[in-house]
Each structure stands twice: as structure tokens, then as C-alpha cells.
Amino acid sequence: MTAPSASDTQPRWMLERRRPRVIIIGGGFGGLYAARALKRTAVDVLLLDRTNHHLFQPLLYQVATATLAPTDITAPIRWLLRNQDNATVLMEEVQHIDVARHVVTTTDGMEHEYDYDYLIVATGARHAYFAHPEWETLAPGLKSIDDAVEIRRRVLTAFERAEATDDPVERAAWLTFVVVGGGPTGVELAGMLPTIARRAFRHDFRRIDPVNTRVVLFEGGPMILPSYPDELSDHARRDLANLGVDVRTGAIVSDIGPHHVRVGDEMIHAHTILWAAGNAASPLGRDLSTGLDRAGRVPVDSDLSVPPHRDVFVIGDLASITTKGKPVPGVAPAAMQMGTHAAKNIRRDLEQRERTPFVYRNKGDLATIGRYRAIADLGRVQLTGVLAWWFWLFLHIMYLAGFRNRMSVLVEWAYSYFTYERGARLITGTGVGSASREEPVPGRW
Amino acid sequence: MTAPSASDTQPRWMLERRRPRVIIIGGGFGGLYAARALKRTAVDVLLLDRTNHHLFQPLLYQVATATLAPTDITAPIRWLLRNQDNATVLMEEVQHIDVARHVVTTTDGMEHEYDYDYLIVATGARHAYFAHPEWETLAPGLKSIDDAVEIRRRVLTAFERAEATDDPVERAAWLTFVVVGGGPTGVELAGMLPTIARRAFRHDFRRIDPVNTRVVLFEGGPMILPSYPDELSDHARRDLANLGVDVRTGAIVSDIGPHHVRVGDEMIHAHTILWAAGNAASPLGRDLSTGLDRAGRVPVDSDLSVPPHRDVFVIGDLASITTKGKPVPGVAPAAMQMGTHAAKNIRRDLEQRERTPFVYRNKGDLATIGRYRAIADLGRVQLTGVLAWWFWLFLHIMYLAGFRNRMSVLVEWAYSYFTYERGARLITGTGVGSASREEPVPGRW
């Protein structure tokens, strides 16, 4: 028996005397921060994303409610990495990861294979309907720009239909918006709808009064925003009630149809139903681990790698990890911190130093309610109302400033926000619907 | 034999003692200006459009080339008319006009009927493929925001594919853009493509150099911009050549496939083909007249009504009319002037005064070439190059100022224009394509 040769113990790239290759899948917060953190490391980075853009997801609900334009909250990934010479960006969708062969298979119409020395998987989560996949087309969720544009189309079209119909029952159904799920996305959507109806649409209609818009928020658990302290959750509920949102907790949706939602014995007649009640992690996790958690997330070691594959890291919403005795939440700051940390552990490998464990530093949780209120949980300090909203605005402006690198973009953005940018009220993607077979209705005018 | 009764000679609304009803179909330049011109007239206006937005069409090519965002050049029609109490706006698509019954039939999923005392039809034109309807999906045209977003998707995706492929022939085909048609739209598209490739994409790619982008402009006639004086047309051709555009006149396209264009004996291998070679007027014209011209337009009397229907006006690109011995061109200023004039003739009817004939006042024709050049034909004065471009910019800013009513929107817009707004480079609408059945290709990196 001979001693193991160098080729058995050393990674391939060490023998081949080339720079190690790091593949990052996903250009969200986690993937982008991982790529940036590798800027001065002697590696080649390949970032793969099925879209061409990074998305500032915390403001996605504002696109869905026609307040900001899609282009306000996106930037091309390759533009964000334009000054990082060791990074290549390709718009391809990863189909499969082969951890044994160290290869990812992608498609952009053609299939491609890329081999890696290190892999960082940051493909996040989608909204999920669990036992009711048939609800997806009836009650769209909000994760991507395409989702937001679809919700915007439905919301704006609902007001158009309400204005056009002569039937008071139909009109009420078009002016009723149901949001399922009382987490941050559900609360932000529900809070924004009465606000735009009252403010942005104030003078625009002749036959309806948008003030009569009804918004119902259903949450299955006992409280909305369950991850927040009880006082803040109660405060948010009062803020929503003040905006006219009908908040129902302990309300399990049992049926959704094109024109109704059923909760217990109650049937709500509504044409617009939005889904914010659950997430499931990216299916790529199945290629990495057989021990996925209930939400499909990949359990990772303290260094963020997926045992037993020390060359594969999982970060962001796809990762399941507990630090300081608490599960790390699926929020943007956690994804950014994990991205930076995974990159740091790759660098430590190359420097032949020990990897370090990831520790999540929670700088605070924030959720907006309508246009000028928010709640903020900063650990020792809690903020509510207008003060919390100013804090929210400050943080987002700080972030966007770093992100897009130009103060003037912020001015533009702030301007859009405060004036209810009219252009954002754009219905695209489909016509007004096909003709029914019934007799034409004489129009009231 | 008795004298004709009042009800035989007087319009219905005069007998019923209600305000006359004016239906306007289409919220483009013609329809919007007609509605606005009726603001102080004692009529009820109903404006019907199948979209919810007015579109600043002269800048549409900038959305198609990812320079401006869709929301920069649109505004909700009902918002534009929010302060005009006698105007109701409905998002419905007109299916049929019954000139005998004075009724239009619409659909928004349900059918509706609306009766009118006056009708103004301003439904414009679509791009047309004449004998080759099968070319529509291969070579999209540019008339609506949805068209522009589709062209933007194809253009941006082409650069992504060029970056991803290892095959030099494929890469060249992805970097080849063919524009069919040398009118203003074709020239503006063709001039913008090398500009964005060189400027906006400069640092963003690792495997391709966007400077190698090839743009070919085919025009069937002997000159590009045939409606302009020869000197200006020649000047535009030189400007295009300086930008690197390969301009071919007298070049009739005989075949288009997903990956090629054939002109005479020459076959050009290109994955992105754009169509700017022809328009056909809205099919609603067929409900109004049996004497449509070659392009499907409705011949109108000098007062803009459609003989013999004095209560029906046709304006804008759908109208065929000659004033001062010249056919009125299908341009935005002509549509605006016709809209205002049709409204004026309705007002004169109500005041029991004679209608007046429409006279087109041509204030000049303008076309931009790339980002900083234009040609302007102002009758006695002709401008070219940067000077013409400044003139173009000034005019558009003046117009937008009136249109959106806020100087700050212009600042925003100008900012986007000069900085190549990055967010505008957004691919939406589809994934990256389905997997091919072939063997995966090892990725080069």
C-alpha cells in the first residue's frame, strides 16, 4: 500500500496551477454580496442568474401597487459587477447541480456545463401554495418583477372594471381586495392598497369613489407580523385598521375561486386575491442534500457549507441555520451577511487558514404600513408610526445610495415616491379580455 | 302630405333636452386632444381605449432600445383628464361601430353598448406585414408599450446569448441586428443600437466586445427617410454610416426566418430582426366606409367627418385627407391638430355655425439619429447634426412639460437620457428558454 498521492489529497485546481473557479448561482442579495466580497481574491467568479437583473426586493410591493416603476428597483447584474474583472455574469438557468462531478448544468435554450472548485448556491425561495397549487393562478404571489407587474395589472384593472360596470354587486367585488397572509409582504401590500386608492386615484374616476375600496387581510395565526414583538404587532394592526384595512387573524382560507375567498362559513366576493402566505425554497436544494427542512431549505454547517461537501455553500433564503440559538430569518440583511461570509471562508481556505462560523448580526426588523407609517424592532429600541417610517426611509436611501452609486437616482426615487409617480400606473401584458357570448349590456353614461 | 316633424330633422339629443354625447375611441394624440378641446363645451365625453395609458409614441424607440423606462413615456389617460368633469374614461376595446344605430359595441370581458350623438374615431395604425403575416413573430414591430418591451427583451437577450456562447458564428449572429424599413422608426432604432452597445454596455461584458455589434438597415426604396428633402436624407445616411450602421437602400427583403434575413442573393445570419417597414390602419375603419385607401385609411371630408355620416369624425393615422394639395402625414402633430379641429366642428354645430375645413400646419419634421444627432426639416430652414438634435430635445421637453405638467419630471427624464438609465435594461416576460434535447456543451470559462 502506497501513501496517497498529491492528486488524491489536493484539490484539482492546486495541481493544475490555475485560479480556483467559484460559481455563484443567483444574483440576489446573497449572490451579489458573495461576488463582491471576492473582488480582491485570486479566483475566477462565474455568476449565473436566470434573469438579467438584481432586484431590490424590499420595495417590490411598491411596484405591485403601482407606486414605483420596475426600473426604479432593478439594475443589471453585469452592470453592478462591471468593475470587477474577475467576475463573469451569464444569464442562464441552472437545471442541475452534480456535487460528485463538481459541475452545474444550465440552459439558455442550449444546455451548458460549468465545473467549479467552489459553489455558492443563493437561489432563494418562491412563494408556495403547499396543498393548493391550483390557487397560484387565482391568487398571485410576489417574488419577482414579473409577479409584481402581474399584480399591478390585476389591481389597476380591477379599478377600471369597477368604473365600467353598472352592477353594484360586481362593482363591490371589483373594489374588494383580499390579501392572504399577515407577514411583512401581506401587511405591506394590504397597507398600500387603501393608500393609493384614496390618494393617487382621488380625482380620476367618475362613477366610483375609490375611497370605497375594501381591503381584507387574512392571517391564519393569532397575530399579524408574528416575528415581531407583540406590542409592535398590535401597533401595526391598529395602523392597518386606521387605514381601513379589515384585519382577520386566526382565519384559515379554505377555498379560493376566481371571484371569491372562503374562510370558515364566510364567503367574500372579490375579484382580486393576492397571496403572501408561504414560501418554499428553491428546488435546487434537492440536488445538494437529502435532509431538507419542511420549507425545502438546506441545512448548512456553521461555515455555511453543506455537509459533506466542503466546496458547496448555501446562503440566503435557501439556507437553514441557527446562530446564537436562533434560526436566521429569510431577510435581505441575512442573505448579504451570509454572502460575504461564504466568500470569506473561501478566501481563508486559499490562505490555508481555518474557516470561521457564521454569526447573524440582526440590526433590526422593519415593516411599513401604508405610506407614512412603519414598525421597527431594533432590539433594545422599538419605533412605531411616522418615526419608524422615517427610519425606514433613511435606511433604504442609504442602501440604494451604495447600490446604485448616484445620489441623483435617490432624488429621482424620492420624487416618484412622494408624488405617486403617475407613469407607474401602467397596465401591460394583456388586452382587456375577450368578448363574452352574452348579449351586449347597454352602457350607462 | 304633412311637413316633416321636428323629430325627423332634429337630432335626438335636441328633442330629449340632454347634453349631446361624444364618444372618442382611442387615447392617443388625436383622441386626447379632441377630449381636451371639448372641456368647456356642453357635451358629455366618453373616451374608450383598450389600454389604460396615453403613450408618448415619438420616444417609443428609446424604450425598445433600453434607454428609457416604459413608465417614463406613459401616463394614465384618466389621470390626464382628471380635471375635466365632462369626460369619462373607460378601458374597453371597441369591437364594432354601428353608424346606422349610432352605437359602439365594446368589450372588457363583458360586452357593452354605448350610443353617441357624435363619434370621433382615433384608433390609429398598427405595423403591418402585408403579404407576410408569418413574419410578425420573427420580426416584431413597434407601436405599443408591449411591442417596445418585447423588442427590448430580444435586444438585451441577444447580448446575453452572445456572451454565453462559445461558437464564433453564433456569437456573430447574436451581435447582428437587422432593421427592416428606412422610415423614421427604422432609422431611430438602427441609430440607437450601436450607440447603446458602445456606451451603455462598455464595461459590462467579459467575453464579447459590444463594439463588434453589427446593425444592418434595409430600405426597399432608393432613399432612407423618403419623406424628407434629399439633402437631409443623405445627411442622415452619413450620420448612420458614421455610427457604423450598414445602410442598404433598394433592398427588398424576400425571406425572414428565426435566424436569417434574405435580400436578393444575400443571406444575413442574424437572431434579432426588427420590423419598421409598413403600417396598416386600424380595422375599425371598415365599419365606417367602403372606400378605404390602400393602407386601410378612411377618406374624410374637409371637416374631418366621414361622408355621409356627419356625426362621425375620423382623425389621426386612420384618416386619409389632403390639405393644401398635400396628403396629411401620419405624425403626432397632425393627429393633435385634427383632434382639436374635430372638437371645434362639434362645438360649431352646437352653436349652429358652419363647420370649417381642416388645414394641416406642418411645423416641421424631425428624426433623431443615434443619441446626439438629428435632422430637422422646418420648411424654409433645415437643420442637421447636433444642432438639430438640440432642437429635437427642446421640442420634446416643451411638449412633455405641457403634458405631465411638472418641470421636475423633465429633469428626471433628462437625467435618465444622459446617463443611460441602467434600470431600463430590464428583461421581463419570459424565462431564459427551455432546454434543448442535445448534449450539454462544456462551458468555456
PDB file of N, CA, C and O in Angstrom, chain A residues 263-317:
ATOM      1  N   VAL A 263     -63.532  31.615   4.016  1.00  0.00           N
ATOM      2  CA  VAL A 263     -62.846  31.448   5.296  1.00  0.00           C
ATOM      3  C   VAL A 263     -63.908  31.004   6.289  1.00  0.00           C
ATOM      4  O   VAL A 263     -64.827  31.769   6.597  1.00  0.00           O
ATOM      5  N   GLY A 264     -63.790  29.762   6.775  1.00  0.00           N
ATOM      6  CA  GLY A 264     -64.824  29.231   7.663  1.00  0.00           C
ATOM      7  C   GLY A 264     -66.169  29.289   6.954  1.00  0.00           C
ATOM      8  O   GLY A 264     -66.297  28.828   5.821  1.00  0.00           O
ATOM      9  N   ASP A 265     -67.170  29.902   7.594  1.00  0.00           N
ATOM     10  CA  ASP A 265     -68.504  29.981   6.998  1.00  0.00           C
ATOM     11  C   ASP A 265     -68.651  31.185   6.085  1.00  0.00           C
ATOM     12  O   ASP A 265     -69.667  31.342   5.416  1.00  0.00           O
ATOM     13  N   GLU A 266     -67.642  32.047   6.109  1.00  0.00           N
ATOM     14  CA  GLU A 266     -67.797  33.304   5.386  1.00  0.00           C
ATOM     15  C   GLU A 266     -67.263  33.192   3.966  1.00  0.00           C
ATOM     16  O   GLU A 266     -66.199  32.644   3.722  1.00  0.00           O
ATOM     17  N   MET A 267     -68.026  33.743   3.039  1.00  0.00           N
ATOM     18  CA  MET A 267     -67.603  33.799   1.644  1.00  0.00           C
ATOM     19  C   MET A 267     -67.449  35.269   1.279  1.00  0.00           C
ATOM     20  O   MET A 267     -68.396  36.042   1.413  1.00  0.00           O
ATOM     21  N   ILE A 268     -66.261  35.637   0.820  1.00  0.00           N
ATOM     22  CA  ILE A 268     -66.043  37.022   0.402  1.00  0.00           C
ATOM     23  C   ILE A 268     -66.010  37.082  -1.107  1.00  0.00           C
ATOM     24  O   ILE A 268     -65.277  36.332  -1.756  1.00  0.00           O
ATOM     25  N   HIS A 269     -66.838  37.965  -1.658  1.00  0.00           N
ATOM     26  CA  HIS A 269     -66.937  38.117  -3.102  1.00  0.00           C
ATOM     27  C   HIS A 269     -65.882  39.143  -3.530  1.00  0.00           C
ATOM     28  O   HIS A 269     -66.005  40.329  -3.246  1.00  0.00           O
ATOM     29  N   ALA A 270     -64.827  38.667  -4.172  1.00  0.00           N
ATOM     30  CA  ALA A 270     -63.731  39.562  -4.560  1.00  0.00           C
ATOM     31  C   ALA A 270     -63.102  39.053  -5.841  1.00  0.00           C
ATOM     32  O   ALA A 270     -62.936  37.849  -6.031  1.00  0.00           O
ATOM     33  N   HIS A 271     -62.728  39.994  -6.740  1.00  0.00           N
ATOM     34  CA  HIS A 271     -62.099  39.581  -8.000  1.00  0.00           C
ATOM     35  C   HIS A 271     -60.576  39.608  -7.911  1.00  0.00           C
ATOM     36  O   HIS A 271     -59.905  39.124  -8.809  1.00  0.00           O
ATOM     37  N   THR A 272     -60.045  40.219  -6.860  1.00  0.00           N
ATOM     38  CA  THR A 272     -58.596  40.363  -6.778  1.00  0.00           C
ATOM     39  C   THR A 272     -58.103  39.785  -5.461  1.00  0.00           C
ATOM     40  O   THR A 272     -58.430  40.308  -4.394  1.00  0.00           O
ATOM     41  N   ILE A 273     -57.362  38.693  -5.570  1.00  0.00           N
ATOM     42  CA  ILE A 273     -56.882  37.980  -4.392  1.00  0.00           C
ATOM     43  C   ILE A 273     -55.369  37.860  -4.524  1.00  0.00           C
ATOM     44  O   ILE A 273     -54.858  37.424  -5.552  1.00  0.00           O
ATOM     45  N   LEU A 274     -54.656  38.265  -3.491  1.00  0.00           N
ATOM     46  CA  LEU A 274     -53.193  38.258  -3.536  1.00  0.00           C
ATOM     47  C   LEU A 274     -52.666  37.318  -2.460  1.00  0.00           C
ATOM     48  O   LEU A 274     -53.229  37.225  -1.364  1.00  0.00           O
ATOM     49  N   TRP A 275     -51.586  36.643  -2.783  1.00  0.00           N
ATOM     50  CA  TRP A 275     -51.081  35.580  -1.930  1.00  0.00           C
ATOM     51  C   TRP A 275     -49.755  35.980  -1.292  1.00  0.00           C
ATOM     52  O   TRP A 275     -48.794  36.300  -1.989  1.00  0.00           O
ATOM     53  N   ALA A 276     -49.717  35.945   0.045  1.00  0.00           N
ATOM     54  CA  ALA A 276     -48.474  36.249   0.748  1.00  0.00           C
ATOM     55  C   ALA A 276     -48.359  35.305   1.937  1.00  0.00           C
ATOM     56  O   ALA A 276     -47.891  35.682   3.012  1.00  0.00           O
ATOM     57  N   ALA A 277     -48.802  34.056   1.741  1.00  0.00           N
ATOM     58  CA  ALA A 277     -48.975  33.163   2.888  1.00  0.00           C
ATOM     59  C   ALA A 277     -47.948  32.061   3.000  1.00  0.00           C
ATOM     60  O   ALA A 277     -48.093  31.196   3.861  1.00  0.00           O
ATOM     61  N   GLY A 278     -46.941  32.046   2.175  1.00  0.00           N
ATOM     62  CA  GLY A 278     -45.976  30.970   2.364  1.00  0.00           C
ATOM     63  C   GLY A 278     -44.888  30.974   1.330  1.00  0.00           C
ATOM     64  O   GLY A 278     -45.101  31.398   0.191  1.00  0.00           O
ATOM     65  N   ASN A 279     -43.714  30.507   1.736  1.00  0.00           N
ATOM     66  CA  ASN A 279     -42.588  30.395   0.824  1.00  0.00           C
ATOM     67  C   ASN A 279     -42.092  28.966   0.819  1.00  0.00           C
ATOM     68  O   ASN A 279     -42.197  28.256   1.806  1.00  0.00           O
ATOM     69  N   ALA A 280     -41.535  28.566  -0.316  1.00  0.00           N
ATOM     70  CA  ALA A 280     -40.834  27.289  -0.382  1.00  0.00           C
ATOM     71  C   ALA A 280     -39.490  27.561  -1.026  1.00  0.00           C
ATOM     72  O   ALA A 280     -39.399  28.334  -1.983  1.00  0.00           O
ATOM     73  N   ALA A 281     -38.453  26.947  -0.496  1.00  0.00           N
ATOM     74  CA  ALA A 281     -37.117  27.213  -1.007  1.00  0.00           C
ATOM     75  C   ALA A 281     -36.969  26.669  -2.413  1.00  0.00           C
ATOM     76  O   ALA A 281     -37.727  25.802  -2.864  1.00  0.00           O
ATOM     77  N   SER A 282     -35.978  27.196  -3.114  1.00  0.00           N
ATOM     78  CA  SER A 282     -35.668  26.806  -4.491  1.00  0.00           C
ATOM     79  C   SER A 282     -35.477  25.298  -4.601  1.00  0.00           C
ATOM     80  O   SER A 282     -34.821  24.674  -3.766  1.00  0.00           O
ATOM     81  N   PRO A 283     -36.018  24.680  -5.653  1.00  0.00           N
ATOM     82  CA  PRO A 283     -35.901  23.219  -5.796  1.00  0.00           C
ATOM     83  C   PRO A 283     -34.466  22.737  -5.997  1.00  0.00           C
ATOM     84  O   PRO A 283     -34.198  21.543  -5.858  1.00  0.00           O
ATOM     85  N   LEU A 284     -33.531  23.633  -6.305  1.00  0.00           N
ATOM     86  CA  LEU A 284     -32.140  23.201  -6.470  1.00  0.00           C
ATOM     87  C   LEU A 284     -31.584  22.577  -5.190  1.00  0.00           C
ATOM     88  O   LEU A 284     -30.627  21.810  -5.233  1.00  0.00           O
ATOM     89  N   GLY A 285     -32.187  22.917  -4.039  1.00  0.00           N
ATOM     90  CA  GLY A 285     -31.739  22.337  -2.778  1.00  0.00           C
ATOM     91  C   GLY A 285     -31.731  20.812  -2.802  1.00  0.00           C
ATOM     92  O   GLY A 285     -30.894  20.180  -2.165  1.00  0.00           O
ATOM     93  N   ARG A 286     -32.665  20.242  -3.580  1.00  0.00           N
ATOM     94  CA  ARG A 286     -32.759  18.769  -3.633  1.00  0.00           C
ATOM     95  C   ARG A 286     -31.506  18.129  -4.221  1.00  0.00           C
ATOM     96  O   ARG A 286     -31.221  16.962  -3.941  1.00  0.00           O
ATOM     97  N   ASP A 287     -30.776  18.877  -5.055  1.00  0.00           N
ATOM     98  CA  ASP A 287     -29.538  18.336  -5.614  1.00  0.00           C
ATOM     99  C   ASP A 287     -28.394  18.362  -4.607  1.00  0.00           C
ATOM    100  O   ASP A 287     -27.329  17.796  -4.867  1.00  0.00           O
ATOM    101  N   LEU A 288     -28.607  19.042  -3.487  1.00  0.00           N
ATOM    102  CA  LEU A 288     -27.490  19.265  -2.555  1.00  0.00           C
ATOM    103  C   LEU A 288     -27.569  18.426  -1.299  1.00  0.00           C
ATOM    104  O   LEU A 288     -26.564  18.132  -0.681  1.00  0.00           O
ATOM    105  N   SER A 289     -28.790  18.069  -0.908  1.00  0.00           N
ATOM    106  CA  SER A 289     -28.945  17.453   0.403  1.00  0.00           C
ATOM    107  C   SER A 289     -30.196  16.603   0.420  1.00  0.00           C
ATOM    108  O   SER A 289     -31.183  16.921  -0.249  1.00  0.00           O
ATOM    109  N   THR A 290     -30.151  15.524   1.180  1.00  0.00           N
ATOM    110  CA  THR A 290     -31.358  14.718   1.346  1.00  0.00           C
ATOM    111  C   THR A 290     -32.087  15.102   2.627  1.00  0.00           C
ATOM    112  O   THR A 290     -33.161  14.589   2.920  1.00  0.00           O
ATOM    113  N   GLY A 291     -31.496  16.039   3.376  1.00  0.00           N
ATOM    114  CA  GLY A 291     -32.092  16.382   4.669  1.00  0.00           C
ATOM    115  C   GLY A 291     -32.748  17.743   4.701  1.00  0.00           C
ATOM    116  O   GLY A 291     -32.640  18.471   5.692  1.00  0.00           O
ATOM    117  N   LEU A 292     -33.462  18.097   3.617  1.00  0.00           N
ATOM    118  CA  LEU A 292     -34.110  19.416   3.567  1.00  0.00           C
ATOM    119  C   LEU A 292     -35.112  19.575   4.703  1.00  0.00           C
ATOM    120  O   LEU A 292     -35.749  18.611   5.128  1.00  0.00           O
ATOM    121  N   ASP A 293     -35.292  20.825   5.146  1.00  0.00           N
ATOM    122  CA  ASP A 293     -36.298  21.037   6.198  1.00  0.00           C
ATOM    123  C   ASP A 293     -37.686  21.172   5.570  1.00  0.00           C
ATOM    124  O   ASP A 293     -37.860  21.061   4.349  1.00  0.00           O
ATOM    125  N   ARG A 294     -38.668  21.404   6.413  1.00  0.00           N
ATOM    126  CA  ARG A 294     -40.065  21.462   5.996  1.00  0.00           C
ATOM    127  C   ARG A 294     -40.303  22.453   4.839  1.00  0.00           C
ATOM    128  O   ARG A 294     -41.098  22.213   3.938  1.00  0.00           O
ATOM    129  N   ALA A 295     -39.595  23.582   4.872  1.00  0.00           N
ATOM    130  CA  ALA A 295     -39.770  24.598   3.829  1.00  0.00           C
ATOM    131  C   ALA A 295     -38.849  24.352   2.639  1.00  0.00           C
ATOM    132  O   ALA A 295     -38.745  25.195   1.755  1.00  0.00           O
ATOM    133  N   GLY A 296     -38.176  23.188   2.617  1.00  0.00           N
ATOM    134  CA  GLY A 296     -37.313  22.867   1.477  1.00  0.00           C
ATOM    135  C   GLY A 296     -35.929  23.486   1.566  1.00  0.00           C
ATOM    136  O   GLY A 296     -35.190  23.488   0.577  1.00  0.00           O
ATOM    137  N   ARG A 297     -35.568  24.002   2.753  1.00  0.00           N
ATOM    138  CA  ARG A 297     -34.264  24.650   2.880  1.00  0.00           C
ATOM    139  C   ARG A 297     -33.172  23.636   3.194  1.00  0.00           C
ATOM    140  O   ARG A 297     -33.424  22.564   3.758  1.00  0.00           O
ATOM    141  N   VAL A 298     -31.939  24.013   2.859  1.00  0.00           N
ATOM    142  CA  VAL A 298     -30.795  23.115   3.014  1.00  0.00           C
ATOM    143  C   VAL A 298     -30.097  23.416   4.347  1.00  0.00           C
ATOM    144  O   VAL A 298     -29.627  24.530   4.552  1.00  0.00           O
ATOM    145  N   PRO A 299     -30.032  22.431   5.252  1.00  0.00           N
ATOM    146  CA  PRO A 299     -29.304  22.667   6.496  1.00  0.00           C
ATOM    147  C   PRO A 299     -27.814  22.830   6.185  1.00  0.00           C
ATOM    148  O   PRO A 299     -27.239  22.024   5.441  1.00  0.00           O
ATOM    149  N   VAL A 300     -27.198  23.862   6.710  1.00  0.00           N
ATOM    150  CA  VAL A 300     -25.775  24.094   6.443  1.00  0.00           C
ATOM    151  C   VAL A 300     -24.997  24.046   7.752  1.00  0.00           C
ATOM    152  O   VAL A 300     -25.547  24.258   8.840  1.00  0.00           O
ATOM    153  N   ASP A 301     -23.700  23.749   7.613  1.00  0.00           N
ATOM    154  CA  ASP A 301     -22.789  23.786   8.758  1.00  0.00           C
ATOM    155  C   ASP A 301     -22.561  25.229   9.196  1.00  0.00           C
ATOM    156  O   ASP A 301     -22.954  26.163   8.497  1.00  0.00           O
ATOM    157  N   SER A 302     -21.874  25.370  10.316  1.00  0.00           N
ATOM    158  CA  SER A 302     -21.655  26.723  10.834  1.00  0.00           C
ATOM    159  C   SER A 302     -20.813  27.568   9.871  1.00  0.00           C
ATOM    160  O   SER A 302     -20.895  28.788   9.887  1.00  0.00           O
ATOM    161  N   ASP A 303     -20.025  26.926   8.990  1.00  0.00           N
ATOM    162  CA  ASP A 303     -19.241  27.703   7.997  1.00  0.00           C
ATOM    163  C   ASP A 303     -20.040  27.973   6.729  1.00  0.00           C
ATOM    164  O   ASP A 303     -19.503  28.501   5.763  1.00  0.00           O
ATOM    165  N   LEU A 304     -21.312  27.581   6.706  1.00  0.00           N
ATOM    166  CA  LEU A 304     -22.258  27.757   5.605  1.00  0.00           C
ATOM    167  C   LEU A 304     -22.097  26.725   4.484  1.00  0.00           C
ATOM    168  O   LEU A 304     -22.769  26.819   3.456  1.00  0.00           O
ATOM    169  N   SER A 305     -21.214  25.753   4.655  1.00  0.00           N
ATOM    170  CA  SER A 305     -21.109  24.703   3.645  1.00  0.00           C
ATOM    171  C   SER A 305     -22.124  23.606   3.936  1.00  0.00           C
ATOM    172  O   SER A 305     -22.677  23.514   5.045  1.00  0.00           O
ATOM    173  N   VAL A 306     -22.388  22.792   2.916  1.00  0.00           N
ATOM    174  CA  VAL A 306     -23.396  21.734   3.020  1.00  0.00           C
ATOM    175  C   VAL A 306     -22.680  20.421   3.288  1.00  0.00           C
ATOM    176  O   VAL A 306     -22.011  19.898   2.403  1.00  0.00           O
ATOM    177  N   PRO A 307     -22.778  19.875   4.484  1.00  0.00           N
ATOM    178  CA  PRO A 307     -22.084  18.626   4.743  1.00  0.00           C
ATOM    179  C   PRO A 307     -22.612  17.526   3.823  1.00  0.00           C
ATOM    180  O   PRO A 307     -23.818  17.475   3.576  1.00  0.00           O
ATOM    181  N   PRO A 308     -21.741  16.640   3.283  1.00  0.00           N
ATOM    182  CA  PRO A 308     -20.297  16.583   3.496  1.00  0.00           C
ATOM    183  C   PRO A 308     -19.499  17.359   2.444  1.00  0.00           C
ATOM    184  O   PRO A 308     -18.300  17.108   2.302  1.00  0.00           O
ATOM    185  N   HIS A 309     -20.147  18.257   1.690  1.00  0.00           N
ATOM    186  CA  HIS A 309     -19.464  18.913   0.561  1.00  0.00           C
ATOM    187  C   HIS A 309     -18.862  20.230   1.015  1.00  0.00           C
ATOM    188  O   HIS A 309     -19.536  21.257   1.003  1.00  0.00           O
ATOM    189  N   ARG A 310     -17.584  20.197   1.358  1.00  0.00           N
ATOM    190  CA  ARG A 310     -16.951  21.415   1.867  1.00  0.00           C
ATOM    191  C   ARG A 310     -16.802  22.468   0.774  1.00  0.00           C
ATOM    192  O   ARG A 310     -16.584  23.648   1.064  1.00  0.00           O
ATOM    193  N   ASP A 311     -16.917  22.083  -0.487  1.00  0.00           N
ATOM    194  CA  ASP A 311     -16.782  23.061  -1.582  1.00  0.00           C
ATOM    195  C   ASP A 311     -18.119  23.673  -1.996  1.00  0.00           C
ATOM    196  O   ASP A 311     -18.171  24.473  -2.921  1.00  0.00           O
ATOM    197  N   VAL A 312     -19.205  23.307  -1.309  1.00  0.00           N
ATOM    198  CA  VAL A 312     -20.529  23.837  -1.674  1.00  0.00           C
ATOM    199  C   VAL A 312     -21.107  24.632  -0.508  1.00  0.00           C
ATOM    200  O   VAL A 312     -21.276  24.097   0.595  1.00  0.00           O
ATOM    201  N   PHE A 313     -21.403  25.901  -0.751  1.00  0.00           N
ATOM    202  CA  PHE A 313     -22.030  26.749   0.258  1.00  0.00           C
ATOM    203  C   PHE A 313     -23.466  27.056  -0.151  1.00  0.00           C
ATOM    204  O   PHE A 313     -23.762  27.188  -1.346  1.00  0.00           O
ATOM    205  N   VAL A 314     -24.315  27.166   0.843  1.00  0.00           N
ATOM    206  CA  VAL A 314     -25.682  27.621   0.573  1.00  0.00           C
ATOM    207  C   VAL A 314     -25.940  28.829   1.461  1.00  0.00           C
ATOM    208  O   VAL A 314     -25.627  28.816   2.656  1.00  0.00           O
ATOM    209  N   ILE A 315     -26.474  29.894   0.870  1.00  0.00           N
ATOM    210  CA  ILE A 315     -26.685  31.144   1.610  1.00  0.00           C
ATOM    211  C   ILE A 315     -28.073  31.697   1.319  1.00  0.00           C
ATOM    212  O   ILE A 315     -28.751  31.265   0.382  1.00  0.00           O
ATOM    213  N   GLY A 316     -28.483  32.652   2.134  1.00  0.00           N
ATOM    214  CA  GLY A 316     -29.754  33.344   1.897  1.00  0.00           C
ATOM    215  C   GLY A 316     -30.955  32.496   2.272  1.00  0.00           C
ATOM    216  O   GLY A 316     -30.888  31.604   3.117  1.00  0.00           O
ATOM    217  N   ASP A 317     -32.069  32.757   1.604  1.00  0.00           N
ATOM    218  CA  ASP A 317     -33.338  32.117   1.965  1.00  0.00           C
ATOM    219  C   ASP A 317     -33.326  30.606   1.761  1.00  0.00           C
ATOM    220  O   ASP A 317     -34.194  29.901   2.299  1.00  0.00           O
TER     221      ASP A 317
END
